[in-house]
């Protein structure tokens, strides 16, 4: 099971668990992986503006066999958000 920092757990405590979500600045993808593994969401979009961080997130997503549940995007902030169907 993936472990989250206190900061990421605090984020989890403030989510309303809507159906569609985007994790901006996903870093290594731990938050998205945790949320999927704990059945809070069926799928999540993640983004990061650093290719090295996004590549690590992709590796972690693949390690947890969640490629079909987590979609990743390389980009600044929310520049592509208009193309996504999101709740949170």
Coordinates of C-alpha atoms in Angstrom, one line a residue:
X1 CA 0.0 0.0 0.0
X2 CA 1.2 3.5 -0.8
X3 CA 1.9 5.9 2.1
X4 CA 1.1 9.6 2.0
X5 CA 2.8 12.5 3.8
X6 CA 0.8 14.4 6.4
X7 CA 0.3 17.2 3.8
X8 CA -1.2 14.8 1.2
X9 CA -3.4 13.1 3.8
X10 CA -4.7 16.6 4.8
X11 CA -5.7 17.1 1.1
X12 CA -7.6 13.7 1.2
X13 CA -9.5 14.9 4.3
X14 CA -10.7 17.9 2.4
X15 CA -11.9 16.2 -0.8
X16 CA -15.6 15.7 -1.4
X17 CA -15.0 12.6 -3.6
X18 CA -16.7 13.8 -6.7
X19 CA -16.5 11.6 -9.7
X20 CA -13.9 13.4 -11.8
X21 CA -10.7 15.0 -10.5
X22 CA -7.4 16.6 -11.6
X23 CA -4.3 16.5 -9.5
X24 CA -2.2 19.5 -10.7
X25 CA 1.4 19.2 -9.8
X26 CA 1.1 15.5 -9.2
X27 CA 4.9 15.0 -8.6
X28 CA 5.2 11.2 -8.3
X29 CA 1.5 10.5 -8.5
X30 CA 1.2 9.2 -5.0
X31 CA -2.1 11.1 -4.2
X32 CA -3.8 9.7 -7.3
X33 CA -2.6 6.2 -6.7
X34 CA -3.7 6.4 -3.0
X35 CA -7.2 7.7 -4.0
X36 CA -7.7 4.9 -6.6
X37 CA -6.4 2.1 -4.3
X38 CA -8.7 3.3 -1.5
X39 CA -11.7 3.3 -3.8
X40 CA -12.3 7.0 -3.5
X41 CA -12.3 7.4 -7.4
X42 CA -12.5 5.1 -10.4
X43 CA -10.2 7.3 -12.5
X44 CA -8.2 10.5 -12.1
X45 CA -6.3 12.9 -14.3
X46 CA -2.9 14.0 -13.1
X47 CA -0.5 16.7 -14.5
X48 CA 2.9 18.1 -13.8
X49 CA 5.0 20.6 -15.7
X50 CA 8.3 18.7 -15.1
X51 CA 8.9 15.8 -17.4
X52 CA 11.1 14.0 -14.8
X53 CA 8.4 14.2 -12.1
X54 CA 5.7 13.0 -14.6
X55 CA 7.9 10.2 -15.8
X56 CA 8.2 9.0 -12.1
X57 CA 4.5 9.3 -11.7
X58 CA 4.0 7.2 -14.9
X59 CA 6.4 4.6 -13.5
X60 CA 4.5 4.5 -10.2
X61 CA 1.2 4.3 -12.0
X62 CA 2.5 1.3 -14.0
X63 CA 4.0 -0.3 -10.9
X64 CA 0.5 -0.3 -9.3
X65 CA -1.1 -1.5 -12.5
X66 CA -3.3 1.6 -12.7
X67 CA -2.6 2.8 -16.2
X68 CA -6.2 2.3 -17.2
X69 CA -7.4 4.4 -14.2
X70 CA -5.0 7.4 -14.2
X71 CA -4.5 9.7 -17.2
X72 CA -1.4 11.9 -17.2
X73 CA -0.7 15.2 -18.8
X74 CA 2.5 17.3 -19.2
X75 CA 1.8 21.0 -18.9
X76 CA 1.7 24.2 -16.9
X77 CA -0.9 24.3 -14.2
X78 CA -4.4 24.0 -15.6
X79 CA -3.7 25.1 -19.2
X80 CA -5.5 22.1 -20.7
X81 CA -8.3 21.9 -18.2
X82 CA -10.9 23.1 -20.7
X83 CA -10.4 19.8 -22.6
X84 CA -11.2 17.7 -19.5
X85 CA -14.5 16.8 -18.0
X86 CA -13.9 17.4 -14.3
X87 CA -15.7 17.9 -11.0
X88 CA -12.8 18.7 -8.7

